[in-house]
Amino acid sequence: MVHFPSFALGDRPATGSFEMEEMAQTKPRRADNGRKASSWTQDPEGVRRDILAVARAEFVENGLSGARVDEIAAKTSTSKRMIYYYFGDKEGLYRAVLEEMYARIRNFERSLDLAALPPREAIATLAGFTFDYHADNPDFVRLVMVENIHHARHLEDSAKIGELNLSAIDMIREVYERGLREGLFREGLDPIDIHLTISALSFYNVSNRATIRQVFGHDMGAPDARERRRASTIDTVLRMLSR
Amino acid sequence: MVHFPSFALGDRPATGSFEMEEMAQTKPRRADNGRKASSWTQDPEGVRRDILAVARAEFVENGLSGARVDEIAAKTSTSKRMIYYYFGDKEGLYRAVLEEMYARIRNFERSLDLAALPPREAIATLAGFTFDYHADNPDFVRLVMVENIHHARHLEDSAKIGELNLSAIDMIREVYERGLREGLFREGLDPIDIHLTISALSFYNVSNRATIRQVFGHDMGAPDARERRRASTIDTVLRMLSR
DNA sequence: TGTTAATTGTACTAACTAGTTCAATTGGTC
DNA sequence: GACCAATTGAACTAGTTAGTACAATTAACA
């Protein structure tokens, strides 16, 4: 469970991502001396990251149609002009946010080394980490929801994303077959089915947190509820695989 | 400016059984004879249902912010004027759609009689029906996604929805305790946890169908994939409960 | 037969919104 | 020092969008 502290970047609800790709950027990039900017640092990457971070928050909060370019611009330390300069249009910005988000998942998956663990521990670790990743990154979950509402057509456009998650499936397959050879797991399971089960159990608590709270009065974000659900998820996945 | 007729906010009858409830209403309600309507049938319930059906499709397809009132009006057999006459504003319309959707779920849950079945069969039946309900009603799933994007604040406003799903929990509790007494299930499980597991496994395939297809090339809507996933879901839930 | 709810239809408005134009200045690099 | 990319900023536009005003006619019910 790897939550990094959020360093009080001021505006963002922290989503402690396991990588630290984005902490450098939200510093004030120019001396805001009002009328005529007499001096500023040239930092295209910084500007891009700044815009992307703000845009992500807005898209995650309001969806693609609900997000407002002017609002994003206002929350940025740069201007609307630069958004169009770098990202072309609103959809281009959204796509960039989406791609960045998926790039992180890839990093997450790569960071797991299950080959070193015995099969049952490997699966438990995978399930636990997946659960934590979702719980720690509601932004990711909500963005995937938004993209599904739009029938994943931006993911389709983006294309470059393809085979990313196939690595996840391959990892599961490797562990599963190892477990089979050692007589620990039962036969006839599909790695994709295992993956879907882990994902579903990790995703739902986060994606449907609001309606669950409304209907059952349970806040799945609360530490104890989350911890219990985490244990249940790992247990359920292990039982699914056991003989 | 609230010109609601008295029944606009209240006691809507739940529009029939949860299966194909809505085919009767989309008949042409008036003879569209052009210039001046010389004759039309007075049918407020029909008009309401017509608007609701169209609105649901639009909200489900485009979300709350993405849906357009003019578009809804155009697809209706009545006019924008009537939408505001009956539902006040866009949010009121959305809320009505949401309430109708939840009323159906209640009917669905009521239609299940698990008490007559032995515990394991009861759970399998519940899981199977829940899975089927989600798979057969992607509109429901998508609307719940939309509502979660909006932090369920319309569900909150609506209020009347409350204890609805508590009946579902009670049903599970009854079966679970019966299974405990008969020595079939293991101890220490929380009925809500069981419910969440069933829901998650039923919801995810539908809610994330687009991204799953995009990333894995698998269409969970295809009959064979769906059937395999259904079996897996039931199996997983039973294993979760078994000693 | 009179009252009220249901219905029709169009044009309008005020606010909003994605995207552009114009007109510059500054920073880094060779 | 020349050149290009980075940056600034504000006003503008063309289209959209939720919601309203106006002005009527018809159905149902008692």
Coordinates of C-alpha atoms (C1' of nucleotides) in Angstrom, one line a residue:
Chain A
M1 CA 0.0 0.0 0.0
V2 CA 2.0 2.9 -1.3
H3 CA 0.3 6.2 -0.6
F4 CA 2.6 9.1 -1.0
P5 CA 1.7 12.2 1.0
S6 CA 0.2 14.9 -1.0
F7 CA 2.7 17.7 -0.3
A8 CA -0.2 20.2 -0.1
L9 CA -0.1 21.3 -3.7
G10 CA -2.9 23.5 -2.8
D11 CA -5.6 22.5 -5.2
R12 CA -5.7 18.8 -5.8
P13 CA -7.3 16.2 -3.6
A14 CA -4.1 14.3 -3.5
T15 CA -4.9 10.9 -5.2
G16 CA -1.6 9.7 -3.9
S17 CA -0.4 8.0 -7.0
F18 CA 2.3 5.4 -6.6
E19 CA 4.5 7.2 -9.0
M20 CA 5.7 10.6 -8.4
E21 CA 5.5 11.9 -11.9
E22 CA 3.6 15.0 -11.0
M23 CA 4.8 16.9 -8.1
A24 CA 7.1 19.3 -9.6
Q25 CA 4.7 21.3 -11.6
T26 CA 2.2 23.3 -9.6
K27 CA 4.7 25.8 -8.4
P28 CA 3.9 29.3 -9.5
R29 CA 5.7 29.4 -12.8
R30 CA 6.0 33.1 -13.2
A31 CA 6.2 36.1 -11.0
D32 CA 2.7 37.4 -11.4
N33 CA 3.4 41.1 -11.4
G34 CA 0.1 42.1 -13.0
R35 CA 0.0 44.4 -16.0
K36 CA 2.8 43.4 -18.2
A37 CA 4.7 40.2 -17.6
S38 CA 8.2 41.5 -17.5
S39 CA 9.8 38.2 -16.8
W40 CA 8.8 34.5 -17.0
T41 CA 10.5 31.2 -17.2
Q42 CA 10.2 29.3 -20.4
D43 CA 9.0 25.8 -19.4
P44 CA 6.7 24.1 -22.0
E45 CA 6.7 20.8 -20.1
G46 CA 5.7 22.6 -17.0
V47 CA 2.9 24.4 -18.7
R48 CA 1.6 21.2 -20.2
R49 CA 1.7 19.4 -16.9
D50 CA 0.0 22.3 -15.2
I51 CA -2.8 22.3 -17.8
L52 CA -3.1 18.6 -17.7
A53 CA -3.4 18.4 -14.0
V54 CA -6.1 21.0 -13.9
A55 CA -7.9 19.5 -16.8
R56 CA -7.9 16.1 -15.3
A57 CA -9.5 17.4 -12.1
E58 CA -12.2 19.1 -14.1
F59 CA -12.9 16.2 -16.4
V60 CA -13.0 13.8 -13.5
E61 CA -15.3 16.1 -11.6
N62 CA -17.7 17.1 -14.4
G63 CA -17.2 14.7 -17.2
L64 CA -16.3 15.6 -20.8
S65 CA -19.4 17.5 -21.6
G66 CA -19.7 19.0 -18.1
A67 CA -16.2 20.4 -18.0
R68 CA -15.7 24.0 -19.1
V69 CA -12.6 25.1 -21.0
D70 CA -12.8 28.6 -19.4
E71 CA -13.0 27.0 -16.0
I72 CA -9.9 25.0 -16.7
A73 CA -8.1 28.0 -18.0
A74 CA -9.0 30.0 -15.0
K75 CA -7.6 27.4 -12.6
T76 CA -4.4 27.2 -14.6
S77 CA -1.5 29.5 -14.0
T78 CA -1.5 30.1 -17.7
S79 CA -4.3 31.1 -20.2
K80 CA -6.9 29.6 -22.4
R81 CA -4.8 30.6 -25.3
M82 CA -2.1 28.1 -24.2
I83 CA -4.6 25.3 -23.9
Y84 CA -5.5 25.6 -27.5
Y85 CA -1.9 26.2 -28.4
Y86 CA -0.8 22.9 -26.9
F87 CA -3.9 20.7 -27.2
G88 CA -5.8 22.0 -30.2
D89 CA -9.3 21.7 -28.8
K90 CA -11.3 20.4 -25.9
E91 CA -11.3 16.8 -27.1
G92 CA -7.6 16.9 -27.7
L93 CA -7.1 18.0 -24.1
Y94 CA -9.4 15.3 -22.9
R95 CA -7.5 12.7 -24.9
A96 CA -4.2 13.9 -23.5
V97 CA -5.6 13.5 -20.0
L98 CA -6.8 10.0 -20.8
E99 CA -3.5 9.0 -22.3
E100 CA -1.5 10.2 -19.4
M101 CA -3.8 8.3 -17.1
Y102 CA -3.3 5.0 -19.0
A103 CA 0.4 5.6 -19.1
R104 CA 0.3 5.5 -15.3
I105 CA -1.5 2.2 -15.2
R106 CA 1.1 0.7 -17.4
N107 CA 3.8 1.9 -15.0
F108 CA 1.8 0.4 -12.1
E109 CA 1.6 -2.9 -13.8
R110 CA 5.2 -2.9 -14.6
S111 CA 6.1 -2.2 -11.1
L112 CA 4.7 -5.5 -10.0
D113 CA 7.0 -8.5 -9.9
L114 CA 4.9 -11.5 -9.2
A115 CA 7.3 -14.1 -10.7
A116 CA 9.2 -14.1 -7.5
L117 CA 6.3 -15.1 -5.3
P118 CA 4.6 -18.4 -4.8
P119 CA 1.3 -18.6 -6.8
R120 CA -1.2 -17.9 -4.0
E121 CA 0.9 -15.0 -2.6
A122 CA 1.3 -13.7 -6.1
I123 CA -2.4 -13.6 -6.7
A124 CA -3.1 -12.1 -3.3
T125 CA -0.5 -9.4 -4.0
L126 CA -1.9 -8.6 -7.4
A127 CA -5.4 -8.4 -6.0
G128 CA -4.3 -6.3 -3.1
F129 CA -2.3 -3.9 -5.2
T130 CA -5.1 -3.6 -7.7
F131 CA -7.6 -2.8 -5.0
D132 CA -5.3 -0.2 -3.5
Y133 CA -4.6 1.4 -6.8
H134 CA -8.3 1.9 -7.5
A135 CA -9.0 3.1 -3.9
D136 CA -6.0 5.5 -4.0
N137 CA -6.8 6.9 -7.4
P138 CA -10.5 7.7 -7.7
D139 CA -9.6 10.1 -10.5
F140 CA -8.6 7.2 -12.6
V141 CA -11.8 5.3 -11.8
R142 CA -14.0 8.3 -12.6
L143 CA -12.2 9.0 -15.8
V144 CA -12.7 5.4 -16.9
M145 CA -16.4 5.8 -16.1
V146 CA -16.5 9.0 -18.2
E147 CA -14.8 7.3 -21.0
N148 CA -17.3 4.4 -20.9
I149 CA -20.2 6.7 -21.0
H150 CA -18.7 7.9 -24.2
H151 CA -18.3 4.3 -25.4
A152 CA -14.6 4.5 -25.2
R153 CA -14.4 6.3 -28.5
H154 CA -11.5 8.5 -27.4
L155 CA -9.6 5.5 -26.4
E156 CA -10.2 4.2 -29.8
D157 CA -8.9 7.4 -31.4
S158 CA -5.9 7.4 -29.3
A159 CA -4.9 3.9 -30.4
K160 CA -1.5 4.0 -28.9
I161 CA -3.0 2.5 -25.9
G162 CA -3.7 -0.9 -27.3
E163 CA -1.7 -3.9 -25.9
L164 CA -1.0 -2.1 -22.7
N165 CA -3.2 -4.2 -20.5
L166 CA -2.3 -7.4 -22.2
S167 CA 0.7 -7.5 -20.0
A168 CA -1.6 -7.7 -17.1
I169 CA -3.3 -10.7 -18.6
D170 CA 0.1 -12.3 -19.3
M171 CA 1.1 -11.8 -15.7
I172 CA -2.0 -13.5 -14.5
R173 CA -1.6 -16.4 -17.0
E174 CA 2.0 -17.0 -15.8
V175 CA 1.0 -17.2 -12.2
Y176 CA -2.1 -19.2 -12.9
E177 CA -0.2 -21.8 -14.9
R178 CA 2.4 -22.0 -12.2
G179 CA -0.3 -22.6 -9.6
L180 CA -1.8 -25.3 -11.8
R181 CA 1.5 -27.1 -12.1
E182 CA 1.9 -27.0 -8.4
G183 CA -1.6 -28.4 -7.9
L184 CA -2.8 -25.3 -6.0
F185 CA -5.3 -23.9 -8.5
R186 CA -8.2 -25.6 -10.2
E187 CA -8.2 -26.1 -14.0
G188 CA -10.3 -24.5 -16.7
L189 CA -10.1 -20.8 -15.7
D190 CA -9.6 -18.0 -18.2
P191 CA -6.9 -15.5 -17.2
I192 CA -9.2 -12.7 -18.5
D193 CA -12.0 -14.0 -16.3
I194 CA -9.6 -13.7 -13.3
H195 CA -8.6 -10.3 -14.3
L196 CA -12.2 -9.1 -14.7
T197 CA -13.1 -10.5 -11.3
I198 CA -10.2 -8.6 -9.6
S199 CA -11.0 -5.4 -11.5
A200 CA -14.7 -5.6 -10.9
L201 CA -14.2 -6.0 -7.1
S202 CA -11.7 -3.2 -7.1
F203 CA -13.5 -0.8 -9.3
Y204 CA -17.1 -1.0 -8.0
N205 CA -16.5 0.3 -4.5
V206 CA -14.9 3.4 -5.9
S207 CA -17.0 4.0 -9.0
N208 CA -20.3 3.5 -7.1
R209 CA -19.2 5.0 -3.8
A210 CA -21.8 7.8 -4.0
T211 CA -24.8 5.6 -4.7
I212 CA -23.7 3.0 -2.3
R213 CA -23.5 5.6 0.4
Q214 CA -26.9 7.0 -0.5
V215 CA -28.7 3.7 -0.6
F216 CA -26.9 1.8 2.2
G217 CA -25.5 4.6 4.3
H218 CA -22.1 2.9 4.0
D219 CA -19.1 5.0 3.0
M220 CA -16.8 2.7 1.2
G221 CA -14.1 5.4 1.4
A222 CA -13.9 5.1 5.2
P223 CA -10.7 3.4 6.3
D224 CA -12.4 0.5 8.1
A225 CA -14.9 -0.2 5.4
R226 CA -12.2 -0.1 2.8
E227 CA -10.0 -2.4 4.8
R228 CA -12.7 -5.0 5.2
R229 CA -13.6 -4.8 1.6
R230 CA -10.0 -5.2 0.6
A231 CA -9.7 -8.4 2.7
S232 CA -12.9 -9.7 1.3
T233 CA -11.7 -9.1 -2.3
I234 CA -8.5 -10.9 -1.9
D235 CA -10.2 -13.8 -0.1
T236 CA -12.9 -14.0 -2.9
V237 CA -10.3 -14.1 -5.6
L238 CA -8.3 -16.8 -3.9
R239 CA -11.4 -18.9 -3.4
M240 CA -12.2 -18.5 -7.0
L241 CA -8.9 -20.1 -7.9
S242 CA -8.6 -22.7 -5.3
R243 CA -9.4 -26.3 -5.9
Chain B
M1 CA -42.4 29.4 -11.9
V2 CA -43.8 26.1 -10.9
H3 CA -46.8 25.0 -12.7
F4 CA -46.9 21.4 -11.6
P5 CA -50.0 19.4 -11.7
S6 CA -50.6 17.8 -8.4
F7 CA -49.4 14.4 -9.3
A8 CA -46.2 15.5 -10.9
L9 CA -44.1 14.8 -7.9
G10 CA -45.8 12.1 -6.2
D11 CA -47.2 8.7 -6.5
R12 CA -46.3 7.5 -9.9
P13 CA -47.4 3.9 -10.3
A14 CA -44.4 1.9 -11.1
T15 CA -45.3 1.4 -14.7
G16 CA -45.9 -2.3 -14.7
S17 CA -43.6 -5.2 -14.2
F18 CA -39.9 -4.9 -14.5
E19 CA -39.6 -6.8 -17.7
M20 CA -40.8 -5.3 -20.9
E21 CA -42.9 -2.6 -19.3
E22 CA -42.7 0.0 -22.0
M23 CA -43.9 -0.9 -25.3
A24 CA -47.5 0.3 -25.1
Q25 CA -46.8 4.0 -24.9
T26 CA -44.9 5.1 -27.9
K27 CA -47.9 4.9 -30.2
P28 CA -48.7 8.1 -32.0
R29 CA -50.9 9.9 -29.5
R30 CA -52.5 12.4 -31.8
A31 CA -53.5 12.6 -35.3
D32 CA -50.8 14.8 -36.7
N33 CA -52.8 16.8 -39.1
G34 CA -50.5 19.7 -39.4
R35 CA -51.5 23.3 -38.9
K36 CA -54.0 23.4 -36.2
A37 CA -54.6 20.3 -34.1
S38 CA -58.3 19.9 -34.4
S39 CA -58.5 16.8 -32.3
W40 CA -56.3 15.1 -29.7
T41 CA -56.7 12.6 -26.9
Q42 CA -56.1 13.9 -23.4
D43 CA -53.6 11.6 -21.9
P44 CA -51.3 13.1 -19.3
E45 CA -49.9 9.8 -18.2
G46 CA -49.1 8.9 -21.7
V47 CA -47.4 12.2 -22.4
R48 CA -45.4 11.8 -19.2
R49 CA -44.3 8.3 -20.1
D50 CA -43.4 9.4 -23.6
I51 CA -41.2 12.2 -22.4
L52 CA -39.7 10.0 -19.7
A53 CA -38.8 7.3 -22.2
V54 CA -37.1 9.7 -24.6
A55 CA -35.4 11.5 -21.8
R56 CA -34.1 8.3 -20.3
A57 CA -32.5 7.4 -23.6
E58 CA -30.9 10.8 -24.0
F59 CA -29.6 10.9 -20.4
V60 CA -28.3 7.4 -20.7
E61 CA -26.6 8.1 -23.9
N62 CA -25.1 11.6 -23.2
G63 CA -25.2 12.0 -19.4
L64 CA -26.9 14.8 -17.6
S65 CA -24.7 17.6 -19.0
G66 CA -24.5 16.1 -22.4
A67 CA -28.2 15.6 -22.9
R68 CA -30.0 18.4 -24.7
V69 CA -33.5 19.5 -23.8
D70 CA -34.3 20.5 -27.4
E71 CA -33.1 17.1 -28.6
I72 CA -35.4 15.4 -26.1
A73 CA -38.3 17.6 -27.1
A74 CA -37.7 16.8 -30.8
K75 CA -37.8 13.1 -30.3
T76 CA -41.0 13.3 -28.3
S77 CA -44.4 13.3 -29.8
T78 CA -45.1 16.4 -27.8
S79 CA -43.2 19.7 -27.3
K80 CA -40.6 21.3 -25.2
R81 CA -43.3 23.3 -23.6
M82 CA -44.8 20.2 -22.1
I83 CA -41.5 19.0 -20.7
Y84 CA -41.3 22.2 -18.6
Y85 CA -45.0 22.0 -17.9
Y86 CA -44.6 18.5 -16.3
F87 CA -41.0 18.5 -15.0
G88 CA -40.1 22.0 -14.2
D89 CA -36.6 22.0 -15.5
K90 CA -33.9 19.8 -16.9
E91 CA -32.9 18.5 -13.5
G92 CA -36.5 17.8 -12.6
L93 CA -36.7 15.7 -15.7
Y94 CA -33.5 13.9 -14.9
R95 CA -34.7 13.2 -11.3
A96 CA -37.9 11.8 -12.6
V97 CA -36.0 9.4 -14.9
L98 CA -33.9 8.4 -12.0
E99 CA -36.8 7.7 -9.7
E100 CA -38.6 5.7 -12.3
M101 CA -35.4 3.6 -12.8
Y102 CA -35.1 2.9 -9.1
A103 CA -38.8 2.0 -8.8
R104 CA -38.2 -0.7 -11.3
I105 CA -35.3 -2.2 -9.3
R106 CA -37.6 -2.3 -6.4
N107 CA -40.1 -4.3 -8.4
F108 CA -37.4 -6.6 -9.6
E109 CA -36.3 -7.3 -6.1
R110 CA -39.8 -7.9 -4.9
S111 CA -40.3 -10.3 -7.7
L112 CA -37.7 -12.7 -6.3
D113 CA -38.9 -15.3 -3.8
L114 CA -35.8 -16.9 -2.3
A115 CA -37.4 -18.1 0.8
A116 CA -38.8 -21.1 -0.9
L117 CA -35.4 -22.3 -2.2
P118 CA -32.6 -24.1 -0.3
P119 CA -29.7 -21.7 0.6
R120 CA -27.3 -22.5 -2.1
E121 CA -29.9 -22.4 -4.8
A122 CA -31.3 -19.2 -3.4
I123 CA -27.9 -17.5 -3.6
A124 CA -27.3 -18.9 -7.1
T125 CA -30.7 -17.7 -8.2
L126 CA -30.2 -14.2 -6.7
A127 CA -26.7 -13.9 -8.4
G128 CA -28.0 -15.1 -11.7
F129 CA -31.0 -12.8 -11.7
T130 CA -29.0 -9.9 -10.6
F131 CA -26.5 -10.6 -13.4
D132 CA -29.2 -10.9 -15.9
Y133 CA -30.9 -7.7 -14.8
H134 CA -27.8 -5.7 -15.3
A135 CA -27.0 -7.3 -18.6
D136 CA -30.5 -6.9 -19.9
N137 CA -30.8 -3.3 -18.7
P138 CA -27.6 -1.4 -19.7
D139 CA -29.7 1.8 -19.4
F140 CA -30.0 1.2 -15.7
V141 CA -26.3 0.6 -15.4
R142 CA -25.4 3.7 -17.4
L143 CA -27.7 5.9 -15.5
V144 CA -26.2 4.8 -12.2
M145 CA -22.8 5.6 -13.6
V146 CA -24.0 9.1 -14.6
E147 CA -25.5 9.6 -11.1
N148 CA -22.2 8.5 -9.5
I149 CA -20.3 11.0 -11.6
H150 CA -22.6 13.6 -10.1
H151 CA -21.9 12.2 -6.6
A152 CA -25.5 10.9 -6.3
R153 CA -26.7 14.3 -5.4
H154 CA -29.9 13.9 -7.2
L155 CA -30.6 10.6 -5.5
E156 CA -30.0 12.6 -2.3
D157 CA -32.5 15.3 -3.3
S158 CA -35.0 12.6 -4.3
A159 CA -34.8 11.1 -0.8
K160 CA -37.8 8.9 -1.2
I161 CA -35.5 6.3 -2.6
G162 CA -34.0 5.4 0.8
E163 CA -34.6 2.1 2.3
L164 CA -35.4 0.5 -1.1
N165 CA -32.4 -1.6 -1.4
L166 CA -32.4 -2.5 2.3
S167 CA -35.0 -5.1 1.3
A168 CA -32.3 -6.7 -0.9
I169 CA -29.9 -6.8 2.1
D170 CA -32.6 -8.4 4.2
M171 CA -33.2 -11.0 1.7
I172 CA -29.6 -11.9 1.6
R173 CA -29.4 -11.9 5.4
E174 CA -32.3 -14.3 5.6
V175 CA -30.8 -16.8 3.2
Y176 CA -27.3 -16.4 4.6
E177 CA -28.5 -17.2 8.2
R178 CA -30.5 -20.1 6.9
G179 CA -27.4 -21.4 5.2
L180 CA -25.4 -20.9 8.4
R181 CA -27.9 -23.0 10.4
E182 CA -27.8 -25.7 7.9
G183 CA -24.0 -25.7 8.1
L184 CA -23.7 -24.8 4.4
F185 CA -22.1 -21.4 4.7
R186 CA -19.1 -20.2 6.6
E187 CA -19.5 -17.8 9.5
G188 CA -18.5 -14.1 9.8
L189 CA -19.8 -12.7 6.5
D190 CA -21.6 -9.4 6.2
P191 CA -24.7 -9.4 4.1
I192 CA -23.7 -6.1 2.6
D193 CA -20.4 -7.6 1.6
I194 CA -22.2 -10.4 -0.2
H195 CA -24.5 -7.9 -1.9
L196 CA -21.5 -5.7 -3.0
T197 CA -19.8 -8.7 -4.5
I198 CA -22.8 -9.8 -6.5
S199 CA -23.4 -6.2 -7.6
A200 CA -19.8 -5.6 -8.6
L201 CA -19.6 -8.7 -10.6
S202 CA -22.9 -7.9 -12.4
F203 CA -22.2 -4.3 -12.9
Y204 CA -18.7 -4.1 -14.1
N205 CA -19.1 -6.1 -17.4
V206 CA -21.9 -3.7 -18.4
S207 CA -20.5 -0.4 -17.1
N208 CA -17.0 -1.0 -18.5
R209 CA -18.0 -2.9 -21.6
A210 CA -16.6 -0.2 -23.9
T211 CA -13.1 0.0 -22.3
I212 CA -12.9 -3.7 -21.9
R213 CA -13.6 -4.2 -25.6
Q214 CA -11.1 -1.5 -26.4
V215 CA -8.3 -2.9 -24.3
F216 CA -8.9 -6.6 -24.5
G217 CA -10.8 -7.0 -27.7
H218 CA -13.5 -8.9 -25.8
D219 CA -17.1 -7.9 -26.2
M220 CA -18.8 -8.8 -22.9
G221 CA -22.1 -8.2 -24.6
A222 CA -21.7 -11.1 -27.0
P223 CA -23.9 -14.1 -25.9
D224 CA -21.1 -16.6 -25.3
A225 CA -18.9 -14.2 -23.3
R226 CA -21.8 -13.1 -21.3
E227 CA -22.9 -16.7 -20.5
R228 CA -19.4 -17.7 -19.4
R229 CA -19.1 -14.6 -17.2
R230 CA -22.5 -15.3 -15.7
A231 CA -21.5 -18.8 -14.8
S232 CA -18.3 -17.5 -13.3
T233 CA -20.1 -14.9 -11.3
I234 CA -22.5 -17.4 -9.7
D235 CA -19.6 -19.8 -9.0
T236 CA -17.5 -17.1 -7.5
V237 CA -20.3 -16.0 -5.2
L238 CA -21.0 -19.5 -4.1
R239 CA -17.4 -20.1 -3.4
M240 CA -17.3 -16.9 -1.3
L241 CA -20.0 -18.3 0.9
S242 CA -18.9 -22.0 1.1
R243 CA -17.0 -23.4 4.1
Chain C
dT1 C1' -72.6 24.5 -19.5
dG2 C1' -69.0 26.2 -17.1
dT3 C1' -64.6 25.5 -15.1
dT4 C1' -60.2 23.6 -15.1
dA5 C1' -56.5 20.8 -16.7
dA6 C1' -54.3 19.4 -20.9
dT7 C1' -52.4 20.7 -25.0
dT8 C1' -50.4 23.2 -29.0
dG9 C1' -46.7 26.1 -31.3
dT10 C1' -43.6 29.6 -32.1
dA11 C1' -40.6 33.1 -31.3
dC12 C1' -37.7 35.0 -28.1
dT13 C1' -33.9 35.9 -24.6
dA14 C1' -30.2 36.0 -21.8
dA15 C1' -26.5 33.5 -20.6
dC16 C1' -23.0 30.5 -21.8
dT17 C1' -19.3 28.3 -24.5
dA18 C1' -15.8 26.4 -27.7
dG19 C1' -12.7 28.4 -30.3
dT20 C1' -10.3 32.6 -32.8
dT21 C1' -8.1 37.0 -33.8
dC22 C1' -5.0 40.4 -33.0
dA23 C1' -1.0 42.3 -31.4
dA24 C1' 2.4 41.9 -29.1
dT25 C1' 7.0 40.5 -25.8
dT26 C1' 10.4 37.4 -24.1
dG27 C1' 13.6 33.3 -23.6
dG28 C1' 16.8 30.0 -25.4
dT29 C1' 20.0 28.6 -28.8
dC30 C1' 23.2 28.6 -32.5
Chain D
dG1 C1' 22.3 39.2 -32.8
dA2 C1' 19.1 36.6 -35.4
dC3 C1' 15.5 33.5 -35.3
dC4 C1' 12.0 30.7 -33.7
dA5 C1' 9.4 28.8 -30.1
dA6 C1' 7.1 30.1 -25.9
dT7 C1' 4.2 33.1 -23.9
dT8 C1' 0.9 36.9 -22.8
dG9 C1' -3.8 38.9 -22.7
dA10 C1' -8.0 40.6 -23.8
dA11 C1' -11.6 41.3 -26.8
dC12 C1' -14.5 39.0 -30.1
dT13 C1' -17.6 35.7 -32.6
dA14 C1' -20.7 32.5 -34.0
dG15 C1' -23.3 29.0 -32.4
dT16 C1' -25.7 26.8 -28.6
dT17 C1' -28.8 26.1 -24.8
dA18 C1' -32.0 26.2 -20.8
dG19 C1' -35.8 28.3 -20.0
dT20 C1' -39.9 31.9 -20.9
dA21 C1' -43.7 34.6 -23.0
dC22 C1' -47.5 34.8 -25.5
dA23 C1' -51.7 33.4 -27.2
dA24 C1' -54.6 30.4 -28.0
dT25 C1' -57.9 25.7 -28.4
dT26 C1' -59.7 21.4 -26.7
dA27 C1' -61.1 17.5 -23.5
dA28 C1' -63.0 15.9 -19.4
dC29 C1' -65.9 16.0 -15.7
dA30 C1' -69.5 17.4 -12.7

